[in-house]
Amino acid sequence: METKKTGLNSNQIKLIAIIAMTIDHLVWTIFPGTQHIWYVYALHIIGRLTAPIMWFFIAEGCYYTHDRKKYITRLFILAVISHFAYDFAFGIPFVPLSTGVFNQTGVIWSLAWAVVIVAIHDSGKVSTPVEIILTVIISLIAFPSDWSSIAAMCPFYLYLHRGNFKAQARDIVLWSAIYASVYFLFLDKPYGILQMFTFLTIPILAKYNGKRGEWRGMKWLFYFYYPVHLFVIGIVRILLHGNISTIF
């Protein structure tokens, strides 16, 4: 990634992701399900900014981390904690797959597996056919999470295309389109189309200057905020609606 003198640093872009994610999750809580109301759509469109930023910085993390094993371990620990926070937030049973195969756990589960795919690719210890088979298996394991297998595959391709932002932008659009197609066919057509608004993240990421920013605490805020805000969302859900499911 070429360092630019101006633009946005990673702290600033991650803050955008945090704000957009909070808005999106609050909307799911206040307006449960796929409500076809224009301002609900508009607020969910803002929420589409979050996922590609997460994908992008997982790819950056794979490049910059000094210890990939520790990086993977931290993500899986966060994924386990976030599983309970995510399911509590949206009224989903804690036992995976008990209500279907979609949205059974938080996106961190897939992001952790994305780093595993990168590690397998970079290891040089497996042949191409074995790497493909392992990637398919990992995609199936990641499928039940928020953003499904896409959140495992897109960060991997963003890592492969690091330094070529045009290719990375195409990755975001392509993998979002795959997710949108599944959403359109099996869940909800208007909300399937809505998923494509992830493209709004591209001009934001294009401003990335390759710098972290002065405040080093953003790394840990990004880790802790995800499960903590979901726990708060769960309390809001119960106060507003009782113990119902607000997402499918």
Short mmCIF file of C-alpha atoms in Angstrom, two decimals:
data_model
loop_
_atom_site.label_atom_id
_atom_site.label_comp_id
_atom_site.label_asym_id
_atom_site.label_seq_id
_atom_site.Cartn_x
_atom_site.Cartn_y
_atom_site.Cartn_z
CA MET A 1 0.00 0.00 0.00
CA GLU A 2 1.54 3.28 -1.12
CA THR A 3 1.70 5.84 1.69
CA LYS A 4 0.03 9.16 0.87
CA LYS A 5 0.66 12.48 2.58
CA THR A 6 -3.04 13.33 2.70
CA GLY A 7 -6.21 11.30 3.00
CA LEU A 8 -7.61 9.16 5.80
CA ASN A 9 -5.63 7.01 8.20
CA SER A 10 -6.79 3.62 9.43
CA ASN A 11 -8.09 5.04 12.72
CA GLN A 12 -10.38 7.43 10.88
CA ILE A 13 -11.67 4.79 8.50
CA LYS A 14 -12.26 2.31 11.32
CA LEU A 15 -14.23 4.97 13.18
CA ILE A 16 -16.47 5.30 10.12
CA ALA A 17 -16.98 1.53 10.23
CA ILE A 18 -17.87 1.61 13.94
CA ILE A 19 -20.43 4.37 13.46
CA ALA A 20 -22.00 2.71 10.40
CA MET A 21 -22.15 -0.67 12.16
CA THR A 22 -23.81 0.82 15.22
CA ILE A 23 -26.44 2.53 13.08
CA ASP A 24 -27.12 -0.66 11.14
CA HIS A 25 -27.48 -2.85 14.22
CA LEU A 26 -29.70 -0.32 15.99
CA VAL A 27 -31.97 -0.22 12.95
CA TRP A 28 -32.30 -4.04 12.96
CA THR A 29 -33.25 -3.74 16.63
CA ILE A 30 -35.69 -0.84 16.39
CA PHE A 31 -37.22 -2.02 13.09
CA PRO A 32 -37.00 -5.85 13.26
CA GLY A 33 -36.87 -7.92 10.10
CA THR A 34 -36.82 -6.65 6.53
CA GLN A 35 -39.18 -3.70 6.82
CA HIS A 36 -39.79 -2.10 3.44
CA ILE A 37 -39.70 1.54 4.56
CA TRP A 38 -37.52 4.06 2.72
CA TYR A 39 -35.77 5.49 5.78
CA VAL A 40 -35.05 2.00 7.11
CA TYR A 41 -33.45 1.19 3.75
CA ALA A 42 -31.46 4.42 3.91
CA LEU A 43 -30.09 3.64 7.36
CA HIS A 44 -29.20 0.08 6.33
CA ILE A 45 -27.37 1.53 3.32
CA ILE A 46 -25.16 3.45 5.74
CA GLY A 47 -24.53 0.13 7.45
CA ARG A 48 -23.14 -1.33 4.21
CA LEU A 49 -19.99 0.73 4.78
CA THR A 50 -18.82 -1.48 7.63
CA ALA A 51 -18.16 -4.91 6.12
CA PRO A 52 -15.75 -3.89 3.33
CA ILE A 53 -13.76 -1.79 5.80
CA MET A 54 -13.46 -4.84 8.05
CA TRP A 55 -12.41 -6.99 5.08
CA PHE A 56 -9.85 -4.42 3.97
CA PHE A 57 -8.19 -4.07 7.36
CA ILE A 58 -8.10 -7.81 7.93
CA ALA A 59 -6.05 -7.94 4.72
CA GLU A 60 -3.87 -5.10 6.03
CA GLY A 61 -3.53 -6.90 9.36
CA CYS A 62 -2.31 -10.03 7.58
CA TYR A 63 0.40 -7.95 5.94
CA TYR A 64 1.53 -5.94 8.97
CA THR A 65 1.20 -8.43 11.83
CA HIS A 66 4.47 -9.61 13.37
CA ASP A 67 2.97 -12.91 14.51
CA ARG A 68 0.21 -14.35 12.36
CA LYS A 69 -0.49 -17.21 14.77
CA LYS A 70 -1.21 -14.74 17.58
CA TYR A 71 -3.32 -12.69 15.16
CA ILE A 72 -5.41 -15.76 14.31
CA THR A 73 -5.70 -16.73 17.98
CA ARG A 74 -6.93 -13.25 18.97
CA LEU A 75 -9.54 -13.30 16.22
CA PHE A 76 -10.87 -16.74 17.17
CA ILE A 77 -11.09 -15.77 20.85
CA LEU A 78 -12.98 -12.65 19.80
CA ALA A 79 -15.17 -14.78 17.50
CA VAL A 80 -16.20 -17.05 20.39
CA ILE A 81 -17.00 -14.10 22.66
CA SER A 82 -18.81 -12.32 19.83
CA HIS A 83 -20.89 -15.40 19.03
CA PHE A 84 -22.77 -15.07 22.29
CA ALA A 85 -22.96 -11.28 22.01
CA TYR A 86 -24.25 -11.44 18.42
CA ASP A 87 -26.88 -14.07 19.16
CA PHE A 88 -28.01 -12.23 22.27
CA ALA A 89 -28.20 -8.96 20.33
CA PHE A 90 -30.58 -10.32 17.71
CA GLY A 91 -32.43 -13.03 19.62
CA ILE A 92 -30.75 -16.00 17.94
CA PRO A 93 -30.34 -19.31 19.84
CA PHE A 94 -26.75 -19.82 20.99
CA VAL A 95 -26.62 -23.32 19.46
CA PRO A 96 -25.41 -22.83 15.85
CA LEU A 97 -27.68 -23.99 13.00
CA SER A 98 -30.67 -24.44 15.32
CA THR A 99 -32.72 -21.95 13.29
CA GLY A 100 -31.15 -22.42 9.86
CA VAL A 101 -27.85 -21.68 8.12
CA PHE A 102 -27.99 -17.89 7.79
CA ASN A 103 -26.81 -15.36 10.42
CA GLN A 104 -25.99 -17.86 13.12
CA THR A 105 -22.94 -16.05 14.48
CA GLY A 106 -21.01 -12.80 14.14
CA VAL A 107 -18.80 -11.80 11.24
CA ILE A 108 -15.59 -12.22 13.29
CA TRP A 109 -15.90 -15.99 12.79
CA SER A 110 -15.47 -15.61 9.03
CA LEU A 111 -12.78 -12.94 9.38
CA ALA A 112 -10.69 -15.26 11.56
CA TRP A 113 -10.95 -17.96 8.91
CA ALA A 114 -9.90 -15.42 6.27
CA VAL A 115 -6.57 -15.09 8.04
CA VAL A 116 -6.26 -18.88 8.12
CA ILE A 117 -6.75 -18.96 4.33
CA VAL A 118 -4.01 -16.33 3.93
CA ALA A 119 -1.70 -18.32 6.21
CA ILE A 120 -2.28 -21.51 4.20
CA HIS A 121 -1.63 -19.66 0.94
CA ASP A 122 1.57 -18.04 2.24
CA SER A 123 2.94 -21.15 3.92
CA GLY A 124 4.12 -22.77 0.70
CA LYS A 125 3.58 -26.13 2.39
CA VAL A 126 0.52 -27.30 0.49
CA SER A 127 -0.08 -27.96 -3.18
CA THR A 128 -2.55 -25.86 -5.16
CA PRO A 129 -5.25 -28.60 -5.26
CA VAL A 130 -5.01 -29.08 -1.48
CA GLU A 131 -5.13 -25.31 -0.95
CA ILE A 132 -8.31 -25.13 -3.06
CA ILE A 133 -9.92 -28.01 -1.13
CA LEU A 134 -9.03 -26.42 2.22
CA THR A 135 -10.40 -23.07 1.06
CA VAL A 136 -13.70 -24.69 0.05
CA ILE A 137 -13.94 -26.43 3.45
CA ILE A 138 -13.22 -23.17 5.25
CA SER A 139 -15.85 -21.39 3.16
CA LEU A 140 -18.43 -23.97 4.24
CA ILE A 141 -17.41 -23.58 7.88
CA ALA A 142 -17.73 -19.78 7.58
CA PHE A 143 -21.05 -19.90 5.71
CA PRO A 144 -23.42 -19.60 8.73
CA SER A 145 -21.91 -16.33 9.96
CA ASP A 146 -22.95 -12.75 9.27
CA TRP A 147 -21.75 -11.99 5.71
CA SER A 148 -21.25 -15.73 5.32
CA SER A 149 -18.31 -17.11 3.31
CA ILE A 150 -17.85 -13.74 1.63
CA ALA A 151 -16.22 -12.37 4.80
CA ALA A 152 -13.64 -15.16 4.56
CA MET A 153 -12.97 -14.96 0.82
CA CYS A 154 -12.98 -11.22 0.12
CA PRO A 155 -10.24 -10.36 2.68
CA PHE A 156 -8.09 -13.09 1.13
CA TYR A 157 -8.42 -11.55 -2.33
CA LEU A 158 -7.87 -8.05 -0.93
CA TYR A 159 -4.64 -9.40 0.55
CA LEU A 160 -3.61 -10.96 -2.76
CA HIS A 161 -4.28 -7.69 -4.59
CA ARG A 162 -2.68 -5.44 -1.98
CA GLY A 163 -1.05 -2.50 -3.75
CA ASN A 164 -3.54 -2.61 -6.63
CA PHE A 165 -6.57 -0.69 -5.41
CA LYS A 166 -8.49 -1.06 -8.68
CA ALA A 167 -8.31 -4.83 -8.28
CA GLN A 168 -9.32 -4.52 -4.62
CA ALA A 169 -12.32 -2.39 -5.60
CA ARG A 170 -13.36 -5.08 -8.08
CA ASP A 171 -12.99 -7.68 -5.31
CA ILE A 172 -15.39 -5.75 -3.08
CA VAL A 173 -17.97 -5.39 -5.86
CA LEU A 174 -17.65 -9.01 -7.04
CA TRP A 175 -17.91 -10.67 -3.62
CA SER A 176 -20.68 -8.30 -2.56
CA ALA A 177 -22.57 -9.26 -5.73
CA ILE A 178 -22.30 -12.95 -4.84
CA TYR A 179 -23.65 -12.27 -1.35
CA ALA A 180 -26.37 -10.01 -2.74
CA SER A 181 -27.44 -12.73 -5.18
CA VAL A 182 -27.87 -15.28 -2.38
CA TYR A 183 -29.77 -12.73 -0.31
CA PHE A 184 -31.95 -11.85 -3.31
CA LEU A 185 -32.77 -15.46 -4.16
CA PHE A 186 -33.25 -16.96 -0.70
CA LEU A 187 -34.00 -14.20 1.81
CA ASP A 188 -35.41 -10.90 0.58
CA LYS A 189 -35.16 -9.32 -2.88
CA PRO A 190 -35.06 -5.61 -1.94
CA TYR A 191 -32.57 -6.31 0.83
CA GLY A 192 -30.53 -8.38 -1.60
CA ILE A 193 -30.20 -5.34 -3.84
CA LEU A 194 -29.38 -3.23 -0.80
CA GLN A 195 -26.25 -5.33 -0.13
CA MET A 196 -24.64 -3.90 -3.27
CA PHE A 197 -24.34 -0.51 -1.59
CA THR A 198 -21.06 -1.77 -0.17
CA PHE A 199 -19.61 -0.01 -3.23
CA LEU A 200 -20.00 3.25 -1.28
CA THR A 201 -17.01 2.12 0.78
CA ILE A 202 -14.70 2.21 -2.24
CA PRO A 203 -14.17 6.02 -2.34
CA ILE A 204 -13.53 5.96 1.41
CA LEU A 205 -10.91 3.22 1.16
CA ALA A 206 -9.40 5.01 -1.85
CA LYS A 207 -8.53 7.84 0.56
CA TYR A 208 -6.52 5.49 2.81
CA ASN A 209 -3.06 6.96 3.23
CA GLY A 210 -1.42 3.82 4.58
CA LYS A 211 -0.92 5.32 8.04
CA ARG A 212 -2.33 4.10 11.34
CA GLY A 213 -2.94 7.43 13.04
CA GLU A 214 -1.58 8.77 16.29
CA TRP A 215 -3.93 6.95 18.67
CA ARG A 216 -2.75 3.37 19.09
CA GLY A 217 -5.81 2.40 21.12
CA MET A 218 -8.04 2.10 18.05
CA LYS A 219 -6.75 -1.44 17.46
CA TRP A 220 -8.13 -2.58 20.81
CA LEU A 221 -11.26 -0.45 20.58
CA PHE A 222 -12.02 -2.17 17.29
CA TYR A 223 -11.68 -5.55 19.04
CA PHE A 224 -13.71 -4.74 22.15
CA TYR A 225 -16.39 -2.51 20.67
CA TYR A 226 -17.87 -5.27 18.52
CA PRO A 227 -19.05 -7.64 21.31
CA VAL A 228 -19.74 -4.85 23.83
CA HIS A 229 -22.03 -2.88 21.53
CA LEU A 230 -23.84 -6.11 20.57
CA PHE A 231 -24.51 -6.85 24.23
CA VAL A 232 -26.02 -3.36 24.61
CA ILE A 233 -28.06 -3.92 21.44
CA GLY A 234 -29.44 -7.11 23.02
CA ILE A 235 -30.61 -5.20 26.09
CA VAL A 236 -32.31 -2.62 23.85
CA ARG A 237 -34.00 -5.47 21.91
CA ILE A 238 -35.48 -6.98 25.07
CA LEU A 239 -36.60 -3.63 26.41
CA LEU A 240 -38.34 -2.72 23.13
CA HIS A 241 -39.75 -6.04 21.98
CA GLY A 242 -39.19 -8.74 24.55
CA ASN A 243 -37.27 -11.87 23.75
CA ILE A 244 -37.94 -11.99 20.00
CA SER A 245 -35.65 -12.47 17.04
CA THR A 246 -35.00 -9.24 15.15
CA ILE A 247 -32.88 -10.64 12.32
CA PHE A 248 -33.09 -13.82 10.23
#
